[in-house]
Coordinates of N, CA, C and O in Angstrom, one line a residue:
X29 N 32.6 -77.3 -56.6 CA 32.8 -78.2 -55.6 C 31.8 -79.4 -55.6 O 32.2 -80.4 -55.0
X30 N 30.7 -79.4 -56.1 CA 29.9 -80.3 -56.5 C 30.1 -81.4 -57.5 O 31.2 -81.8 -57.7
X31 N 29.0 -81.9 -58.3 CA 28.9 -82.5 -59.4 C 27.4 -83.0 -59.6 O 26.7 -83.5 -58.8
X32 N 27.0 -82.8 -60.9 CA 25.7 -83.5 -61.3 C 25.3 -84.1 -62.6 O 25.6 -83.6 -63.7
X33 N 24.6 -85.1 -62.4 CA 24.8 -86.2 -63.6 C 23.4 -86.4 -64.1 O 22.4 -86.8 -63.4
X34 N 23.3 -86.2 -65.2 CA 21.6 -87.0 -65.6 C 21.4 -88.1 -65.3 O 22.3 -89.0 -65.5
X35 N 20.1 -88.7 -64.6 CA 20.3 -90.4 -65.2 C 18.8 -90.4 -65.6 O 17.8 -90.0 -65.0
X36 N 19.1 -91.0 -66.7 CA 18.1 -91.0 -68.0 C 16.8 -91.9 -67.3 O 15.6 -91.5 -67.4
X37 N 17.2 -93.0 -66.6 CA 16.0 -94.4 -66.1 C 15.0 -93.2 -65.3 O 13.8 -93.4 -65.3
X38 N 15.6 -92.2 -64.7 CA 15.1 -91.7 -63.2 C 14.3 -90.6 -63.9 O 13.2 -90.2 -63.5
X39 N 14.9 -90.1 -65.1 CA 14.6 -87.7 -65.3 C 14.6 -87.4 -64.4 O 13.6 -86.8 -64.0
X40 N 16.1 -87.8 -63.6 CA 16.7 -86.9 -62.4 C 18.1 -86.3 -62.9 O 18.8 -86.9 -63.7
X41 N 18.3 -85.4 -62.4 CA 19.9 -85.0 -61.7 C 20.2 -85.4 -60.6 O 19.4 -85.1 -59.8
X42 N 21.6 -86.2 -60.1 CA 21.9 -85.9 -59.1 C 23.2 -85.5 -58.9 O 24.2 -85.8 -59.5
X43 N 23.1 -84.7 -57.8 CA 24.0 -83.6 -57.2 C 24.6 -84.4 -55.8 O 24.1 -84.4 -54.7
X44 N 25.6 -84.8 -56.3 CA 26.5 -85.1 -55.0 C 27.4 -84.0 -54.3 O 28.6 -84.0 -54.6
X45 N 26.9 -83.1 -53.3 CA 27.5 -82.3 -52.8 C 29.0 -82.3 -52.1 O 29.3 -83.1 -51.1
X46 N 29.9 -81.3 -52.6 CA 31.2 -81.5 -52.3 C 31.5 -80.6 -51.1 O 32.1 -80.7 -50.0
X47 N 31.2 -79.9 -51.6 CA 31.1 -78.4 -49.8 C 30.3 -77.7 -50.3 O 29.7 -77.8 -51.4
X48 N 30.1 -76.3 -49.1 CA 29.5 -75.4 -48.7 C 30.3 -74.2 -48.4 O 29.9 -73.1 -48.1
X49 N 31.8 -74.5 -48.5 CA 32.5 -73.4 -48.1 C 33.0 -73.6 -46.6 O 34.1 -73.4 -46.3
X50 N 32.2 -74.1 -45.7 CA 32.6 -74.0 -44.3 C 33.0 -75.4 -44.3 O 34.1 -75.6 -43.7
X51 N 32.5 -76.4 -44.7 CA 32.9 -78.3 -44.4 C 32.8 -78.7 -45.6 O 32.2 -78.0 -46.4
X52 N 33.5 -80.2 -46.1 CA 33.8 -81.1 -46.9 C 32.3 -81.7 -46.8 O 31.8 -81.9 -45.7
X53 N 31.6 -82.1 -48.1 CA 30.0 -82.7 -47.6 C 30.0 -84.2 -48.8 O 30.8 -84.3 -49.8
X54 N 28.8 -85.1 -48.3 CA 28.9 -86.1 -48.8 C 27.8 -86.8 -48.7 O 27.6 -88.0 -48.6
X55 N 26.9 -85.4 -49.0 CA 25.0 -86.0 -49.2 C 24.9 -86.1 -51.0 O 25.7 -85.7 -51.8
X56 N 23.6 -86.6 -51.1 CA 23.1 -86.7 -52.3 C 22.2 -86.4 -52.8 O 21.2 -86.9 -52.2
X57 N 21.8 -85.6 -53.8 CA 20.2 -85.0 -53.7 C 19.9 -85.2 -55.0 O 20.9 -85.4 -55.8
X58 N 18.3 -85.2 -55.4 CA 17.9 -85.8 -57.0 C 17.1 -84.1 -57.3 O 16.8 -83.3 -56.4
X59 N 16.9 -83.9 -58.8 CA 16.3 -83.1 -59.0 C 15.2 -83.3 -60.3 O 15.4 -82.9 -61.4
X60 N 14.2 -83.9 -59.8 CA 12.6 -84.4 -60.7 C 13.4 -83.4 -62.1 O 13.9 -82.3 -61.9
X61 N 13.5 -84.0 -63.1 CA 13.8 -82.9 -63.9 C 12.0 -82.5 -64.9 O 11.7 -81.8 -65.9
X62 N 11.2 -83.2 -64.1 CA 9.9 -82.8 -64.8 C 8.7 -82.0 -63.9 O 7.7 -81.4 -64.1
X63 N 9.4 -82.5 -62.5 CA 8.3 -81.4 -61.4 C 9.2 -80.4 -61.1 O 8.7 -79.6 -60.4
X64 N 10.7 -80.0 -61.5 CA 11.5 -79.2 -60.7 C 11.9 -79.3 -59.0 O 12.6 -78.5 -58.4
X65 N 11.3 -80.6 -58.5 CA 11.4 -80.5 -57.1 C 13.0 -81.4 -56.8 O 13.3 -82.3 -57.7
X66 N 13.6 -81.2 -55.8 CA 14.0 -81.8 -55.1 C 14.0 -82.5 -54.2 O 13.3 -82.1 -53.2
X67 N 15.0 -84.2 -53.7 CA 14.6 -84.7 -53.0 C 16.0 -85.3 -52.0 O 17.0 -84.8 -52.6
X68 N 16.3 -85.9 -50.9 CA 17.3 -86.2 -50.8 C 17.4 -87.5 -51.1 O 16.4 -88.2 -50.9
X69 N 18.8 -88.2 -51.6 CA 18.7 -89.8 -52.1 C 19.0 -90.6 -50.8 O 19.9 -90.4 -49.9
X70 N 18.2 -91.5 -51.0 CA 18.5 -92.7 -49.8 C 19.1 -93.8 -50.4 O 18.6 -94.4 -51.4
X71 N 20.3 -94.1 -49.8 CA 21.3 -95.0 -50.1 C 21.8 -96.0 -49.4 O 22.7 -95.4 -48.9
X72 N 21.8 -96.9 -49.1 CA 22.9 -97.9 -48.4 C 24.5 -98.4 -49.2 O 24.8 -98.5 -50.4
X73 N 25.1 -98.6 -48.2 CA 26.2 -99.0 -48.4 C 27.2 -98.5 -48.1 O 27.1 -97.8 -47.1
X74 N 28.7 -98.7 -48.8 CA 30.1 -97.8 -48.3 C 29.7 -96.4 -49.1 O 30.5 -96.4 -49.9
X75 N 29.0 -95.5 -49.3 CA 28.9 -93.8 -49.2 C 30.6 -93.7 -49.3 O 31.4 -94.4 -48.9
X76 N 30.9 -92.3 -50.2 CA 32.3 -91.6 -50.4 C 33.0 -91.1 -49.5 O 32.1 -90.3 -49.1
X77 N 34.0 -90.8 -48.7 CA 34.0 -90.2 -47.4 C 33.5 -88.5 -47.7 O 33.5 -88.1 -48.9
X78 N 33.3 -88.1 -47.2 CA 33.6 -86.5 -47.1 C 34.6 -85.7 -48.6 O 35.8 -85.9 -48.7
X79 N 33.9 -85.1 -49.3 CA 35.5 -84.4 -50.3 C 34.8 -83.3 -51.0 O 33.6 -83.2 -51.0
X80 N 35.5 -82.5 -51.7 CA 34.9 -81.4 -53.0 C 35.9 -81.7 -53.7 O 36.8 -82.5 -53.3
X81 N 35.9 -81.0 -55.1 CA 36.6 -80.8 -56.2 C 37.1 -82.7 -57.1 O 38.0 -83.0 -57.9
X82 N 36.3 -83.4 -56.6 CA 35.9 -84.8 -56.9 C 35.5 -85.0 -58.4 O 35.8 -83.9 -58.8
X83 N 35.1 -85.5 -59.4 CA 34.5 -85.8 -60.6 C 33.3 -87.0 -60.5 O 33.2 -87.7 -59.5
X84 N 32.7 -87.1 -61.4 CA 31.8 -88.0 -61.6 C 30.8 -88.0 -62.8 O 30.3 -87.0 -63.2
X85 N 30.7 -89.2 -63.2 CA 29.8 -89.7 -64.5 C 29.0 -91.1 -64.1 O 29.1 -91.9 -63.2
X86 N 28.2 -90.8 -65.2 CA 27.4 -91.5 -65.1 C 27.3 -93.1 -66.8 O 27.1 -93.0 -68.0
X87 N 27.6 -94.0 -66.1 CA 27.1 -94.6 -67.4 C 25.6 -95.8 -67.8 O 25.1 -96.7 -67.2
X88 N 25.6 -94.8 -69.0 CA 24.0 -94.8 -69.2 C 23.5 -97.0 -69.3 O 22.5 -97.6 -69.1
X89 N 24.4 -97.3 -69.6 CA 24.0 -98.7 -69.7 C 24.1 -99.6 -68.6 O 23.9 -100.8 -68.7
X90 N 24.5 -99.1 -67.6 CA 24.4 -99.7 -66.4 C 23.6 -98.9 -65.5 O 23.0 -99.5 -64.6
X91 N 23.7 -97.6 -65.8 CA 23.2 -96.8 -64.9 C 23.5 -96.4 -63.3 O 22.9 -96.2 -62.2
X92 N 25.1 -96.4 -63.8 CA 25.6 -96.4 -62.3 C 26.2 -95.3 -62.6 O 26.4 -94.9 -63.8
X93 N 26.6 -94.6 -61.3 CA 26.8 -93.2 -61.3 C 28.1 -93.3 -60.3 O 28.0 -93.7 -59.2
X94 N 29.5 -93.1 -61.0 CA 30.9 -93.3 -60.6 C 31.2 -91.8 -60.0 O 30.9 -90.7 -60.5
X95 N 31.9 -92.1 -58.6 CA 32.7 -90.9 -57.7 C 34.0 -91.2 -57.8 O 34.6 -92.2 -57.5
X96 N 34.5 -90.2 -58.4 CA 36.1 -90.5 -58.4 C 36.9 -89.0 -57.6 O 36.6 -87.8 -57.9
X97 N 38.0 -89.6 -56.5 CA 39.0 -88.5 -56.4 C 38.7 -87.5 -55.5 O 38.3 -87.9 -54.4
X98 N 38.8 -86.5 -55.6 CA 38.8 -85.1 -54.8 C 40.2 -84.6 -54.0 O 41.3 -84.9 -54.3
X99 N 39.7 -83.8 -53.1 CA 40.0 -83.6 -52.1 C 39.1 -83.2 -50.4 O 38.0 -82.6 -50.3
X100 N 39.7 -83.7 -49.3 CA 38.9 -84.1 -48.1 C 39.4 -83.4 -47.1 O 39.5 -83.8 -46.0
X101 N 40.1 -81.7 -47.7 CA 40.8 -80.6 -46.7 C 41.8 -81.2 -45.9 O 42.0 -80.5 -44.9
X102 N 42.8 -82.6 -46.1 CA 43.6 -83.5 -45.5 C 44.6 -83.6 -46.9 O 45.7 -83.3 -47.2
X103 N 43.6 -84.3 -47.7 CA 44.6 -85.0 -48.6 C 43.7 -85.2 -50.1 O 42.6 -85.6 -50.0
X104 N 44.6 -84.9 -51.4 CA 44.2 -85.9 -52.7 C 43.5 -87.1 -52.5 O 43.7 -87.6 -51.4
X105 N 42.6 -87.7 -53.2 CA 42.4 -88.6 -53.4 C 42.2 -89.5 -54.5 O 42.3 -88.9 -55.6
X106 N 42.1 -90.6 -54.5 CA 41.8 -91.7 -56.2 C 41.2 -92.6 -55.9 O 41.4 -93.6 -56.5
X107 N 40.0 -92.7 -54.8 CA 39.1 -93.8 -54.5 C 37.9 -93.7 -55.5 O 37.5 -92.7 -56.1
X108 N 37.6 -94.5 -55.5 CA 36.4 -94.7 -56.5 C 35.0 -95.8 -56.1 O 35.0 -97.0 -55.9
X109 N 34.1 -95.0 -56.2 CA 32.9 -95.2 -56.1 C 31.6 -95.3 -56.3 O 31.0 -94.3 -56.0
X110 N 30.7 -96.7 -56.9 CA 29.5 -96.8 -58.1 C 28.3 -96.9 -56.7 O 28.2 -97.6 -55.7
X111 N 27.7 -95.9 -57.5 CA 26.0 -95.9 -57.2 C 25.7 -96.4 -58.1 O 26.0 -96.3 -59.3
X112 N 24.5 -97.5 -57.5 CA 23.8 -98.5 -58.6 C 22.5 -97.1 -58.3 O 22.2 -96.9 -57.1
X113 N 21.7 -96.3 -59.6 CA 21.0 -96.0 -59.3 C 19.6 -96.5 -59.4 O 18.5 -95.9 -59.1
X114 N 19.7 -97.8 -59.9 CA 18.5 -98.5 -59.5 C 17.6 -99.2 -58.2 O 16.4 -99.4 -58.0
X115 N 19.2 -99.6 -57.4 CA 18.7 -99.9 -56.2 C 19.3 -99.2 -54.7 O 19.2 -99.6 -53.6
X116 N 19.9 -97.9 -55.4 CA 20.6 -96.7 -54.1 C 21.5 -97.9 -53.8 O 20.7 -98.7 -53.3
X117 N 22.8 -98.4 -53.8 CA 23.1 -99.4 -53.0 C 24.7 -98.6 -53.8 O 25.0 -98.6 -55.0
X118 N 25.6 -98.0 -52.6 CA 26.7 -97.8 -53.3 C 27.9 -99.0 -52.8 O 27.6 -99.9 -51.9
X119 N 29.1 -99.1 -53.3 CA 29.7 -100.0 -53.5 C 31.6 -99.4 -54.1 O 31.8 -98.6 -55.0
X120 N 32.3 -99.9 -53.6 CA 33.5 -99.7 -53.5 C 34.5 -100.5 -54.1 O 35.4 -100.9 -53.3
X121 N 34.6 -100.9 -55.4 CA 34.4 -102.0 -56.4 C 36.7 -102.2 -55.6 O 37.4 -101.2 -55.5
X122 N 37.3 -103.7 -55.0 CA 38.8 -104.0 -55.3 C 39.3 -103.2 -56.5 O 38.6 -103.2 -57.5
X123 N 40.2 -102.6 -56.3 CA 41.0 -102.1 -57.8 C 42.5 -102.5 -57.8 O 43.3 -102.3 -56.9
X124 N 42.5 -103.2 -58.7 CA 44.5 -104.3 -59.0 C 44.9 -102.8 -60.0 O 44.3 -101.8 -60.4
X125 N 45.8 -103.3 -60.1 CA 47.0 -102.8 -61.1 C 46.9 -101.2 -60.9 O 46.2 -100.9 -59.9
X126 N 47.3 -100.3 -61.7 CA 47.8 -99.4 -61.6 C 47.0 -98.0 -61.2 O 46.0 -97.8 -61.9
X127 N 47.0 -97.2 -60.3 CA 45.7 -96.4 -59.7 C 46.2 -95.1 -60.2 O 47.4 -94.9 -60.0
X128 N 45.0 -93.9 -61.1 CA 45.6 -92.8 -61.2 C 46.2 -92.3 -60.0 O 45.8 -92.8 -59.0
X129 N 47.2 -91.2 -60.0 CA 47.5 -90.8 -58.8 C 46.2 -90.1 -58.2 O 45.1 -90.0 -58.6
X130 N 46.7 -89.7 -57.2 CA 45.3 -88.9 -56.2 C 45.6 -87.4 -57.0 O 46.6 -87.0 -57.4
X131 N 44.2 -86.9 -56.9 CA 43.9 -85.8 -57.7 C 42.8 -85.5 -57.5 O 42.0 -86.5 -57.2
X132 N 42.0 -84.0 -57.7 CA 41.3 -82.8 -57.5 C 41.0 -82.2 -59.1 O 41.8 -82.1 -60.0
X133 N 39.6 -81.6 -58.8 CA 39.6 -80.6 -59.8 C 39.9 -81.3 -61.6 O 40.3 -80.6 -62.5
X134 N 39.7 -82.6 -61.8 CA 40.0 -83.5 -63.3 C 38.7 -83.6 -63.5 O 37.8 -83.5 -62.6
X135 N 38.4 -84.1 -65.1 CA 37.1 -84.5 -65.5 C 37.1 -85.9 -65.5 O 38.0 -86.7 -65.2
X136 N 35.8 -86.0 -65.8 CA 35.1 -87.6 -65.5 C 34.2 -87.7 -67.0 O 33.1 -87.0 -67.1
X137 N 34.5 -88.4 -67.9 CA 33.4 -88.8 -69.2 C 33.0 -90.0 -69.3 O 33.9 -90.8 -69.3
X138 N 32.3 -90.3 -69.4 CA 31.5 -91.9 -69.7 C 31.0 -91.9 -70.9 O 30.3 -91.1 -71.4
X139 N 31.7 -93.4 -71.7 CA 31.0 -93.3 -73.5 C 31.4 -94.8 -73.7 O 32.4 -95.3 -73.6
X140 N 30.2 -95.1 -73.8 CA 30.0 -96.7 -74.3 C 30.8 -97.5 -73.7 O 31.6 -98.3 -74.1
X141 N 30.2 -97.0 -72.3 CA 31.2 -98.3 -71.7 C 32.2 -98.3 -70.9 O 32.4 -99.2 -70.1
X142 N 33.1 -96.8 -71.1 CA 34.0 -96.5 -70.2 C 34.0 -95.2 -69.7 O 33.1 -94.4 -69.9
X143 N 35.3 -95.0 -68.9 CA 35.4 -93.8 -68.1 C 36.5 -93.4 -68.4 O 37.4 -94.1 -68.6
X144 N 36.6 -91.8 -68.7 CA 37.7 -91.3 -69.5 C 38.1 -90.6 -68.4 O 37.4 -89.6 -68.4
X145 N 38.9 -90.5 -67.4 CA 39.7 -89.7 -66.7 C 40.7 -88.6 -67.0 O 41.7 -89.1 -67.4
X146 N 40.7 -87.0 -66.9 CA 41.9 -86.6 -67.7 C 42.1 -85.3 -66.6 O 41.3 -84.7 -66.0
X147 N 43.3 -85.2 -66.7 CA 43.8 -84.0 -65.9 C 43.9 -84.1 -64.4 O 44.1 -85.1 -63.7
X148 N 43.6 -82.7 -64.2 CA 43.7 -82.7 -62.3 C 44.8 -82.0 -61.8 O 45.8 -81.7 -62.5
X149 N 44.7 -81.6 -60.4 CA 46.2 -81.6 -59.5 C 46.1 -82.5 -58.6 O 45.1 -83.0 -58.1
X150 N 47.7 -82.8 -58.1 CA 48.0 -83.3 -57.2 C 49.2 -82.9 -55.9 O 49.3 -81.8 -55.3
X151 N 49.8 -83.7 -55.8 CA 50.2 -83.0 -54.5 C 50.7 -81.7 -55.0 O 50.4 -81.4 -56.2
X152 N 51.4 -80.9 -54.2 CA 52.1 -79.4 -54.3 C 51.4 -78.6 -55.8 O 51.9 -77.6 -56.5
X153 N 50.5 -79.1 -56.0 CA 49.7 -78.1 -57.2 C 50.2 -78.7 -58.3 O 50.3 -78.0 -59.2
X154 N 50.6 -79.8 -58.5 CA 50.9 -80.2 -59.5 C 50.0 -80.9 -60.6 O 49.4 -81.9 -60.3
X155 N 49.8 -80.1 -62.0 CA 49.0 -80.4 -62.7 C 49.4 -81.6 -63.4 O 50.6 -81.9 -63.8
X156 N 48.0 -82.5 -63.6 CA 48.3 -83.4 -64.8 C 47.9 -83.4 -65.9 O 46.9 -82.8 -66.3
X157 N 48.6 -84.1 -66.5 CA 48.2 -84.1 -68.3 C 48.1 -84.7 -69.2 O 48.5 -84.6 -70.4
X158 N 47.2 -85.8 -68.2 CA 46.7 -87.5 -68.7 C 45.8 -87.7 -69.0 O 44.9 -87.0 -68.9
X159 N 45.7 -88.9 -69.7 CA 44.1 -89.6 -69.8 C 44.3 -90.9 -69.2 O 45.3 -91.5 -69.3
X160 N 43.2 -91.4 -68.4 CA 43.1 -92.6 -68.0 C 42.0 -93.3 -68.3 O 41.0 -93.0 -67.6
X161 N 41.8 -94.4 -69.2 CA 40.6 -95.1 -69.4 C 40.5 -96.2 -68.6 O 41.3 -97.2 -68.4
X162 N 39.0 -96.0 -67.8 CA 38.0 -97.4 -67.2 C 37.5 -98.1 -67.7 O 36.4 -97.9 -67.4
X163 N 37.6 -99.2 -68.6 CA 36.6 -100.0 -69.0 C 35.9 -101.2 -68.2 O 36.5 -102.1 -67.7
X164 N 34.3 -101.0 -68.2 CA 33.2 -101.2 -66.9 C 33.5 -102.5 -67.2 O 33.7 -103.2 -66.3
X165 N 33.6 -103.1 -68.4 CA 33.5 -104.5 -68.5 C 34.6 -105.1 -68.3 O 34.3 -106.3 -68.5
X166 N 35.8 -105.1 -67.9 CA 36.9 -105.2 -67.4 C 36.6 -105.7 -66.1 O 37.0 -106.8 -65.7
X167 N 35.4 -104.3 -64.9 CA 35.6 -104.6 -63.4 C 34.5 -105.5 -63.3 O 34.1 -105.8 -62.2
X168 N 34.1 -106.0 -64.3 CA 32.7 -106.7 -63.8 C 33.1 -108.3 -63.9 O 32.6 -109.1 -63.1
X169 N 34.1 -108.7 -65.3 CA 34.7 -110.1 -65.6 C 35.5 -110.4 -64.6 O 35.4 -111.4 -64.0
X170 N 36.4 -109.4 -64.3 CA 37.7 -110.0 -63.3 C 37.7 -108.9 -61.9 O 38.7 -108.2 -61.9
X171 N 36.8 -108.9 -61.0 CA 36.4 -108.3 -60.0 C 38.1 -108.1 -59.3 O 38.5 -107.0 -58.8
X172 N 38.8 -109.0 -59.3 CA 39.8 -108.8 -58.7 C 41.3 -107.7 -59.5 O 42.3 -107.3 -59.0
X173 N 40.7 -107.7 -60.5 CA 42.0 -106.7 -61.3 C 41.0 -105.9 -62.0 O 40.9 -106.0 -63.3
X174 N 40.3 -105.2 -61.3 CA 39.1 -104.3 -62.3 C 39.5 -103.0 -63.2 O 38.8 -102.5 -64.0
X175 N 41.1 -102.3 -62.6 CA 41.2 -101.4 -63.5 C 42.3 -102.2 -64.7 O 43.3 -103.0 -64.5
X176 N 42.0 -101.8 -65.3 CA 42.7 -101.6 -66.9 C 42.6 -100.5 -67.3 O 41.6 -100.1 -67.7
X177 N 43.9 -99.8 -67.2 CA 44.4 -98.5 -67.6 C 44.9 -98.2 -68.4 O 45.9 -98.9 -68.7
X178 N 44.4 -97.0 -69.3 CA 45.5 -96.9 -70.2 C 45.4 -95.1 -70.5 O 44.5 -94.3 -70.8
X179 N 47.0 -95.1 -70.3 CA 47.4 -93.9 -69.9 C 48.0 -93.0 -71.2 O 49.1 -93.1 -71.7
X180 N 47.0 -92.1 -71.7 CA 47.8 -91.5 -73.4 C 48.3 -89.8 -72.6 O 47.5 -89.1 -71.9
X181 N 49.6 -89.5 -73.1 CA 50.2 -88.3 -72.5 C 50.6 -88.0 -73.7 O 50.4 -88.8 -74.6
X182 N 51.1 -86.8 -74.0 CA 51.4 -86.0 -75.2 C 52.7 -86.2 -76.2 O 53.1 -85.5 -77.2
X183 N 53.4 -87.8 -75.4 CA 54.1 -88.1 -76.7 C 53.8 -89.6 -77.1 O 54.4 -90.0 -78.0
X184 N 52.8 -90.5 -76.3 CA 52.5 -91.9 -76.4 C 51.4 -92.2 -75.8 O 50.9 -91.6 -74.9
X185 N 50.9 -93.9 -76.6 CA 50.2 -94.4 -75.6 C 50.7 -95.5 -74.7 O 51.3 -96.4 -75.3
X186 N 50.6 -95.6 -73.1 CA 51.0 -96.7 -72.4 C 49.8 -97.7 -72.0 O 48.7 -97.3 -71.5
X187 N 50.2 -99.0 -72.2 CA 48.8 -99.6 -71.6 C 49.0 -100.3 -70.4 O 49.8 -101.3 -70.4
X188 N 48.7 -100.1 -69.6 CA 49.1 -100.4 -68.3 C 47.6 -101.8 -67.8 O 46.4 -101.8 -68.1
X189 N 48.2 -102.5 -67.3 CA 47.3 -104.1 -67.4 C 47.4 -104.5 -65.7 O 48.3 -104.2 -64.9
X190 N 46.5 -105.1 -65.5 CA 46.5 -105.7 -64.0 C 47.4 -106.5 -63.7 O 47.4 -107.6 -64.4
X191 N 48.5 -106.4 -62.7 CA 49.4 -107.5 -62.4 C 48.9 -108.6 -61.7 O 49.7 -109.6 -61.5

């Protein structure tokens, strides 16, 4: 129900907590990876709502740490959300063109650049069996159409572009 991500600048983990079993949670905690101590992260900004079974990565050249999806004991989700972890300041980047659907329980990979989205369920348990690529430099040139998707399923690839 959680997630935790190295970030290399910090030799921290952080653990964005998803629940406890009794409530949906939506704190942040770091873990010294050289004193073993823990701390809680102080942040400003739009924060994730409430969710578990969410994904998240981290990419190492920006150093921002992406929340994608979950669920919030209501409903799926596909919101997305960057911690700058240099200055705690999270941020809720416009997204144009095509949104994975809302989904739970999918992975999150980050590699040179982008965000590899794959799998999940969604509504009535229904599993997926996608990939969806982020590329960061895409949301950063054209703030206003920042995803560029591109969706490979098991007989093609589709590239799906900001309208």
């Amino acid at each position: 129900m959680h997630s935790a991500d190295f970030i290399r600048d910090r030799n921290e983990i952080y653990l964005f907590r998803g629940g406890n079993g009794r409530e949906y949670l939506n704190d942040l905690h770091a873990l010294d990876c050289a004193t073993y101590t823990w701390r809680t992260v102080s942040t400003r900004g739009e924060a994730p709502r409430q969710r578990a079974n969410h994904s998240s990565a981290v990419l190492e050249e920006t150093a921002e740490l992406f929340i994608f999806g979950g669920w919030n004991g209501r409903e799926r989700l596909n919101d997305i959300h960057i911690l700058d972890t240099k200055t705690g300041v999270w941020s809720r980047p416009h997204v144009g063109g095509d949104l994975p659907y809302p989904r739970a329980g999918m992975t999150l990979t980050a590699l040179r650049g982008r965000l590899y989205l794959f799998g999940g369920s969604g509504t009535s348990s229904k599993c997926f069996n996608d990939l969806q690529i982020l590329d960061r430099k895409e949301m950063v040139s054209n703030i206003s159409d920042v995803f560029n998707v591109s969706v490979v399923t098991s007989r093609k690839l589709l590239n799906v572009s900001p309208r």
